[in-house]
Backbone as a printed PyTorch tensor [residue, N CA C, xyz], in Angstrom:
tensor([[[ 20.1670,   2.3900,  -9.4130],
         [ 20.6990,   2.7400,  -8.0960],
         [ 19.5640,   3.2820,  -7.2190]],

        [[ 19.4240,   2.6910,  -6.0460],
         [ 18.3650,   3.1130,  -5.1370],
         [ 18.7650,   4.4140,  -4.4510]],

        [[ 17.8340,   5.3340,  -4.4480],
         [ 18.0440,   6.5870,  -3.7300],
         [ 16.8820,   6.8420,  -2.7880]],

        [[ 17.2160,   7.3180,  -1.6250],
         [ 16.2120,   7.6960,  -0.6280],
         [ 16.4520,   9.1600,  -0.2900]],

        [[ 15.4710,   9.9770,  -0.5640],
         [ 15.6230,  11.4100,  -0.3430],
         [ 14.4920,  11.8790,   0.5580]],

        [[ 14.8480,  12.4510,   1.6490],
         [ 13.8310,  12.9320,   2.5740],
         [ 13.9070,  14.4390,   2.7140]],

        [[ 12.8180,  15.0130,   3.1400],
         [ 12.7510,  16.4500,   3.3310],
         [ 11.7900,  16.7380,   4.4760]],

        [[ 11.8430,  17.9630,   4.9260],
         [ 11.0060,  18.3550,   6.0440],
         [ 11.8620,  18.5630,   7.2740]],

        [[ 11.2420,  18.4320,   8.4070],
         [ 11.9430,  18.6850,   9.6510],
         [ 11.9240,  20.1570,   9.9930]],

        [[ 12.6330,  20.5080,  11.0430],
         [ 12.6830,  21.8870,  11.4800],
         [ 12.5620,  21.9970,  12.9790]],

        [[ 12.2400,  23.2090,  13.4150],
         [ 12.1400,  23.4830,  14.8440],
         [ 10.7310,  23.9570,  15.1810]],

        [[ 10.1820,  23.3900,  16.2400],
         [  8.8500,  23.7750,  16.6950],
         [  8.8210,  23.7950,  18.2110]],

        [[  7.8010,  24.4160,  18.7470],
         [  7.5960,  24.3640,  20.1810],
         [  6.7860,  23.1130,  20.5250]],

        [[  6.8860,  22.7160,  21.7660],
         [  6.1370,  21.5410,  22.2300],
         [  4.6570,  21.7180,  21.9140]],

        [[  4.0610,  20.6310,  21.4430],
         [  2.6620,  20.6710,  21.0400],
         [  2.4620,  20.9420,  19.5720]],

        [[  3.5170,  21.3360,  18.8920],
         [  3.4250,  21.6530,  17.4700],
         [  3.4850,  20.4230,  16.5930]],

        [[  3.4640,  20.6710,  15.2850],
         [  3.4360,  19.5900,  14.3050],
         [  4.4900,  19.8160,  13.2250]],

        [[  4.9600,  18.7230,  12.6700],
         [  5.8630,  18.7560,  11.5390],
         [  5.5640,  17.5520,  10.6510]],

        [[  5.9210,  17.6730,   9.3760],
         [  5.7620,  16.5490,   8.4670],
         [  7.0660,  16.2970,   7.7250]],

        [[  7.4600,  15.0390,   7.7160],
         [  8.6130,  14.5990,   6.9450],
         [  8.1300,  13.8830,   5.6900]],

        [[  8.8710,  14.0630,   4.6060],
         [  8.5550,  13.3950,   3.3420],
         [  9.7420,  12.5600,   2.8960]],

        [[  9.4500,  11.5070,   2.1580],
         [ 10.5050,  10.6030,   1.7040],
         [ 10.1410,  10.0710,   0.3240]],

        [[ 11.0960,  10.1330,  -0.5900],
         [ 10.9150,   9.5700,  -1.9250],
         [ 11.9840,   8.5120,  -2.1460]],

        [[ 11.5460,   7.3160,  -2.5000],
         [ 12.4510,   6.2180,  -2.8100],
         [ 12.4070,   5.9910,  -4.3190]],

        [[ 13.5540,   6.0010,  -4.9640],
         [ 13.6030,   5.8020,  -6.4050],
         [ 14.6610,   4.7720,  -6.7590]],

        [[ 14.5390,   4.2380,  -7.9640],
         [ 15.5140,   3.2800,  -8.4470],
         [ 15.3330,   1.8710,  -7.9270]],

        [[ 14.1960,   1.6160,  -7.2880],
         [ 13.9700,   0.2840,  -6.7240],
         [ 13.3200,  -0.5840,  -7.7890]],

        [[ 13.9630,  -1.6880,  -8.0840],
         [ 13.4510,  -2.5760,  -9.1220],
         [ 12.4130,  -3.5390,  -8.5900]],

        [[ 12.2460,  -3.5950,  -7.2950],
         [ 11.3350,  -4.5420,  -6.6880],
         [ 10.0820,  -3.8310,  -6.2080]],

        [[  9.0150,  -4.5740,  -6.1530],
         [  7.7380,  -3.9610,  -5.7920],
         [  7.3980,  -4.1110,  -4.3250]],

        [[  8.0980,  -4.9880,  -3.6360],
         [  7.7510,  -5.2500,  -2.2460],
         [  8.9560,  -5.0540,  -1.3490]],

        [[  8.8800,  -4.0770,  -0.5090],
         [  9.9490,  -3.8340,   0.4680],
         [  9.3460,  -3.0380,   1.6140]],

        [[ 10.1290,  -2.8400,   2.6210],
         [  9.6530,  -2.1040,   3.7940],
         [ 10.2490,  -0.7020,   3.8350]],

        [[  9.4730,   0.1860,   4.3760],
         [  9.9350,   1.5430,   4.6480],
         [  9.8910,   1.7600,   6.1520]],

        [[ 10.9420,   2.3010,   6.6770],
         [ 10.9730,   2.6190,   8.0960],
         [ 11.3560,   4.0720,   8.3150]],

        [[ 10.7360,   4.6540,   9.3020],
         [ 11.1560,   5.9670,   9.7760],
         [ 11.8890,   5.7450,  11.0990]],

        [[ 13.1130,   6.2070,  11.1690],
         [ 13.9490,   6.0240,  12.3470],
         [ 14.3420,   7.3840,  12.9020]],

        [[ 14.7650,   7.3710,  14.1520],
         [ 15.3230,   8.5810,  14.7350],
         [ 16.5090,   8.2150,  15.6200]],

        [[ 17.3890,   9.1880,  15.7670],
         [ 18.5880,   8.9520,  16.5640],
         [ 19.0430,  10.2430,  17.2150]],

        [[ 19.4770,  10.1270,  18.4640],
         [ 20.1200,  11.2160,  19.1790],
         [ 21.5290,  10.7730,  19.5250]],

        [[ 22.4110,  11.7020,  19.8940],
         [ 23.8020,  11.3330,  20.1810],
         [ 23.9510,  10.3080,  21.3030]],

        [[ 22.9760,  10.2570,  22.2150],
         [ 23.1250,   9.3700,  23.3650],
         [ 22.2550,   8.1240,  23.2840]],

        [[ 21.6050,   7.8830,  22.1480],
         [ 20.7430,   6.7210,  22.0190],
         [ 20.9790,   6.0280,  20.6840]],

        [[ 20.6630,   4.7500,  20.6690],
         [ 20.7460,   4.0110,  19.4060],
         [ 19.5970,   4.4220,  18.4950]],

        [[ 19.7980,   4.1960,  17.2150],
         [ 18.7500,   4.5070,  16.2530],
         [ 17.5390,   3.6180,  16.5210]],

        [[ 16.3610,   4.2120,  16.5650],
         [ 15.1590,   3.4430,  16.8460],
         [ 14.1070,   3.7010,  15.7770]],

        [[ 13.3320,   2.6750,  15.5150],
         [ 12.2740,   2.7700,  14.5150],
         [ 11.0480,   3.3960,  15.1500]],

        [[ 10.5880,   4.4920,  14.6140],
         [  9.3670,   5.1220,  15.1230],
         [  8.1310,   4.6530,  14.3590]],

        [[  8.3150,   4.2360,  13.0960],
         [  7.1980,   3.7330,  12.3060],
         [  7.7500,   2.9070,  11.1550]],

        [[  7.0360,   1.8730,  10.7930],
         [  7.4810,   1.0440,   9.6640],
         [  6.2720,   0.4210,   8.9900]],

        [[  6.4020,   0.1930,   7.6910],
         [  5.2700,  -0.2750,   6.9030],
         [  5.7810,  -0.8320,   5.5860]],

        [[  5.0510,  -1.8040,   5.0480],
         [  5.3530,  -2.2970,   3.7170],
         [  4.9840,  -1.2350,   2.6800]],

        [[  5.7590,  -1.1360,   1.6180],
         [  5.4570,  -0.1950,   0.5440],
         [  4.1620,  -0.5810,  -0.1470]],

        [[  3.7230,  -1.8070,   0.0480],
         [  2.4620,  -2.2600,  -0.5220],
         [  1.2670,  -1.8110,   0.3090]],

        [[  1.5400,  -1.1690,   1.4270],
         [  0.4630,  -0.6740,   2.2640],
         [  0.1740,  -1.6080,   3.4090]],

        [[ -0.8740,  -1.2950,   4.1310],
         [ -1.2350,  -2.0810,   5.2970],
         [ -1.2630,  -1.1910,   6.5180]],

        [[ -1.0500,  -1.7770,   7.6610],
         [ -1.1050,  -1.0310,   8.9100],
         [  0.3080,  -0.7510,   9.4150]],

        [[  0.6760,   0.5020,   9.5090],
         [  2.0020,   0.8140,  10.0450],
         [  2.1390,   0.3570,  11.4930]],

        [[  3.3440,   0.0700,  11.8690],
         [  3.6510,  -0.2860,  13.2550],
         [  4.4220,   0.8760,  13.8580]],

        [[  4.0070,   1.3190,  15.0250],
         [  4.5820,   2.5030,  15.6510],
         [  5.2950,   2.1700,  16.9550]],

        [[  6.3010,   2.9630,  17.2310],
         [  6.9380,   2.9320,  18.5430],
         [  5.8940,   3.3600,  19.5730]],

        [[  5.8840,   2.7010,  20.7130],
         [  4.8520,   2.9850,  21.7180],
         [  4.7820,   4.4740,  22.0760]],

        [[  5.9130,   5.1110,  22.1810],
         [  5.9340,   6.4980,  22.6460],
         [  5.3850,   7.4910,  21.6210]],

        [[  5.1670,   7.0540,  20.3870],
         [  4.6420,   7.9690,  19.3750],
         [  3.2380,   7.5830,  18.9180]],

        [[  2.7280,   6.4870,  19.4180],
         [  1.3810,   6.0600,  19.0270],
         [  0.3610,   7.1400,  19.3520]],

        [[ -0.5250,   7.3800,  18.3950],
         [ -1.5390,   8.4050,  18.5730],
         [ -1.0570,   9.8010,  18.2230]],

        [[  0.2410,   9.9710,  18.0200],
         [  0.7800,  11.2840,  17.6780],
         [  1.4270,  11.3130,  16.2980]],

        [[  2.0340,  10.2290,  15.8860],
         [  2.6910,  10.1400,  14.5850],
         [  1.8520,   9.2780,  13.6490]],

        [[  1.8210,   9.6730,  12.3900],
         [  1.1050,   8.9050,  11.3840],
         [  1.9740,   8.7380,  10.1520]],

        [[  2.1600,   7.4880,   9.7510],
         [  2.9170,   7.1680,   8.5450],
         [  1.9290,   6.9260,   7.4220]],

        [[  2.1870,   7.5230,   6.2700],
         [  1.2660,   7.3470,   5.1540],
         [  2.0290,   7.3630,   3.8410]],

        [[  1.3270,   6.9750,   2.7680],
         [  1.9150,   6.9410,   1.4340],
         [  1.0010,   7.6400,   0.4480]],

        [[  1.5910,   8.3030,  -0.5060],
         [  0.8590,   8.8240,  -1.6610],
         [  1.4500,   8.1320,  -2.8750]],

        [[  0.8170,   7.0520,  -3.2930],
         [  1.3670,   6.2430,  -4.3750],
         [  1.4790,   7.0250,  -5.6720]],

        [[  0.5270,   7.9170,  -5.9100],
         [  0.5490,   8.6980,  -7.1460],
         [  1.8010,   9.5700,  -7.2180]],

        [[  2.2310,  10.0560,  -6.0820],
         [  3.4200,  10.9060,  -6.0300],
         [  4.6710,  10.1200,  -5.6930]],

        [[  4.5000,   8.8490,  -5.3430],
         [  5.6590,   8.0630,  -4.9550],
         [  6.3370,   8.6050,  -3.7160]],

        [[  5.5500,   9.1090,  -2.8060],
         [  6.0890,   9.7730,  -1.6290],
         [  5.5050,   9.1750,  -0.3580]],

        [[  6.3540,   9.0450,   0.6350],
         [  5.9220,   8.5920,   1.9550],
         [  6.0220,   9.7560,   2.9200]],

        [[  5.1780,   9.7270,   3.9280],
         [  5.1290,  10.8270,   4.8750],
         [  5.1540,  10.3150,   6.3080]],

        [[  5.6980,  11.1390,   7.1660],
         [  5.5650,  10.9260,   8.5990],
         [  5.0250,  12.2350,   9.1710]],

        [[  3.7440,  12.2160,   9.5070],
         [  3.1110,  13.3680,  10.1200],
         [  3.2840,  13.2650,  11.6280]],

        [[  3.8600,  14.2820,  12.2140],
         [  4.1490,  14.2710,  13.6400],
         [  3.3630,  15.3940,  14.3070]],

        [[  2.5170,  15.0400,  15.2490],
         [  1.7190,  16.0200,  15.9660],
         [  1.9830,  15.9120,  17.4670]],

        [[  1.4940,  16.8990,  18.1990],
         [  1.6920,  16.9230,  19.6590],
         [  3.1380,  16.6200,  20.0180]],

        [[  4.0310,  17.2640,  19.3280],
         [  5.4510,  16.9780,  19.5170],
         [  5.9200,  17.3480,  20.9160]],

        [[  6.8520,  16.5490,  21.4010],
         [  7.4130,  16.7370,  22.7390],
         [  8.9190,  16.9680,  22.6190]],

        [[  9.5180,  17.6010,  23.6090],
         [ 10.9790,  17.8040,  23.5630],
         [ 11.7400,  16.4940,  23.3790]],

        [[ 11.2260,  15.4120,  23.9370],
         [ 11.9160,  14.1210,  23.8010],
         [ 11.8310,  13.5420,  22.3880]],

        [[ 11.0480,  14.1760,  21.5180],
         [ 11.0290,  13.7650,  20.1100],
         [ 12.1840,  14.3720,  19.3270]],

        [[ 12.9130,  15.2790,  19.9460],
         [ 14.0420,  15.9080,  19.2830],
         [ 15.0670,  14.8530,  18.8730]],

        [[ 15.4040,  14.8350,  17.6010],
         [ 16.3240,  13.8250,  17.0720],
         [ 16.5730,  14.0990,  15.5970]],

        [[ 17.5350,  13.3770,  15.0400],
         [ 17.6820,  13.3100,  13.5950],
         [ 16.7910,  12.1690,  13.1220]],

        [[ 15.9400,  12.4500,  12.1640],
         [ 15.0150,  11.4620,  11.6390],
         [ 15.4690,  11.0050,  10.2610]],

        [[ 15.3490,   9.6920,  10.0500],
         [ 15.7780,   9.0910,   8.7910],
         [ 14.6560,   8.2520,   8.1940]],

        [[ 14.5830,   8.2730,   6.8820],
         [ 13.7440,   7.3630,   6.1340],
         [ 14.6580,   6.2710,   5.5750]],

        [[ 14.2030,   5.0360,   5.6090],
         [ 15.0410,   3.9370,   5.1460],
         [ 14.2000,   2.8880,   4.4380]],

        [[ 14.8140,   2.2150,   3.4730],
         [ 14.1470,   1.1490,   2.7280],
         [ 14.9230,  -0.1510,   2.8900]],

        [[ 14.1780,  -1.2300,   2.9790],
         [ 14.8110,  -2.5360,   3.1450],
         [ 15.0970,  -3.1690,   1.7870]],

        [[ 15.7870,  -4.2850,   1.7980],
         [ 15.8530,  -5.1340,   0.6200],
         [ 14.4570,  -5.7220,   0.3900]],

        [[ 14.2300,  -6.3390,  -0.7850],
         [ 12.9030,  -6.8880,  -1.0480],
         [ 12.4400,  -7.8550,   0.0300]],

        [[ 11.1910,  -7.6860,   0.4190],
         [ 10.5800,  -8.5480,   1.4150],
         [  9.1990,  -8.9240,   0.9150]],

        [[  8.8220, -10.1370,   1.1950],
         [  7.5400, -10.6250,   0.7130],
         [  6.6580, -11.1370,   1.8400]],

        [[  7.0270, -10.8480,   3.0690],
         [  6.1620, -11.1820,   4.1860],
         [  5.4510,  -9.9220,   4.6580]],

        [[  4.4760, -10.1050,   5.5180],
         [  3.6230,  -8.9970,   5.9210],
         [  4.2760,  -8.0940,   6.9590]],

        [[  5.2670,  -8.5920,   7.6740],
         [  5.8320,  -7.8020,   8.7550],
         [  7.1010,  -7.0960,   8.3140]],

        [[  7.3090,  -5.9180,   8.8460],
         [  8.5140,  -5.1490,   8.5440],
         [  9.4120,  -5.1100,   9.7740]],

        [[ 10.7070,  -5.2450,   9.5700],
         [ 11.6210,  -5.3490,  10.7100],
         [ 11.7500,  -4.0530,  11.4860]],

        [[ 12.1170,  -4.2150,  12.7310],
         [ 12.2540,  -3.0720,  13.6260],
         [ 13.6850,  -2.5470,  13.6850]],

        [[ 14.6500,  -3.4150,  13.4430],
         [ 16.0360,  -3.0350,  13.6250],
         [ 16.6020,  -2.3070,  12.4200]],

        [[ 17.4140,  -1.3120,  12.6770],
         [ 17.9890,  -0.5280,  11.5920],
         [ 18.9080,  -1.3620,  10.7060]],

        [[ 19.4850,  -2.4210,  11.2540],
         [ 20.3690,  -3.2820,  10.4690],
         [ 19.6520,  -3.9720,   9.3220]],

        [[ 18.3400,  -4.0500,   9.4120],
         [ 17.5570,  -4.7200,   8.3730],
         [ 17.1480,  -3.7800,   7.2430]],

        [[ 17.6150,  -2.5580,   7.2850],
         [ 17.3150,  -1.5860,   6.2350],
         [ 18.6290,  -1.2080,   5.5520]],

        [[ 18.6050,  -1.2130,   4.2290],
         [ 19.8500,  -1.0740,   3.4840],
         [ 20.0390,   0.2830,   2.8260]],

        [[ 18.9570,   1.0060,   2.6420],
         [ 19.0360,   2.2610,   1.9140],
         [ 18.4910,   3.3720,   2.8000]],

        [[ 19.2950,   4.4080,   2.9630],
         [ 18.9780,   5.4460,   3.9310],
         [ 18.9740,   6.8280,   3.3080]],

        [[ 18.0520,   7.6550,   3.8040],
         [ 18.0720,   9.0550,   3.4410],
         [ 19.1510,   9.7920,   4.2150]],

        [[ 19.2710,  11.0600,   3.9300],
         [ 20.3490,  11.8540,   4.4990],
         [ 20.0370,  12.3340,   5.9160]],

        [[ 18.7870,  12.2220,   6.3250],
         [ 18.3930,  12.6460,   7.6650],
         [ 17.8050,  14.0380,   7.6780]],

        [[ 16.8930,  14.2520,   8.6060],
         [ 16.2680,  15.5560,   8.7870],
         [ 16.1820,  15.8360,  10.2820]],

        [[ 16.6850,  16.9800,  10.6670],
         [ 16.6920,  17.3230,  12.0930],
         [ 15.3170,  17.8300,  12.5190]],

        [[ 14.8510,  17.2770,  13.6180],
         [ 13.6200,  17.7440,  14.2560],
         [ 13.9780,  18.1970,  15.6570]],

        [[ 13.6810,  19.4480,  15.9640],
         [ 13.9920,  20.0070,  17.2720],
         [ 12.7070,  20.5500,  17.8860]],

        [[ 12.3930,  20.0630,  19.0780],
         [ 11.1850,  20.4790,  19.7800],
         [ 11.5950,  21.1680,  21.0700]],

        [[ 11.2150,  22.4020,  21.2050],
         [ 11.5790,  23.1620,  22.4020],
         [ 10.4020,  23.2220,  23.3710]],

        [[ 10.7280,  23.3060,  24.6360],
         [  9.6820,  23.3110,  25.6700],
         [  9.2010,  24.7140,  25.9590]]])
């Protein structure tokens, strides 16, 4: 059974930093995508970063480029989303998600293409 467990989040002032962590377990396949998504009550869920579990270059939402960094620690089996220079508009519930097995180089942007989701972590940025 695939499980996605994320941790981190919290409240910071604008300009601050936070790090989210995600552990995916129970996956029998070696190639799939990981996406970090966020959602607010008035917006659809959007992908802020996505990458193959095999590594490569993450793809970022334009509004977070240069501020967010997605990375993996294979030894720990953990993925991270480092968020710096946070802005009030980054306030949202953040989710880590894993796709079904994929063997192409690109990872999908839409949340519908991800099947396994973490419980979410609230990030609140105050001005």
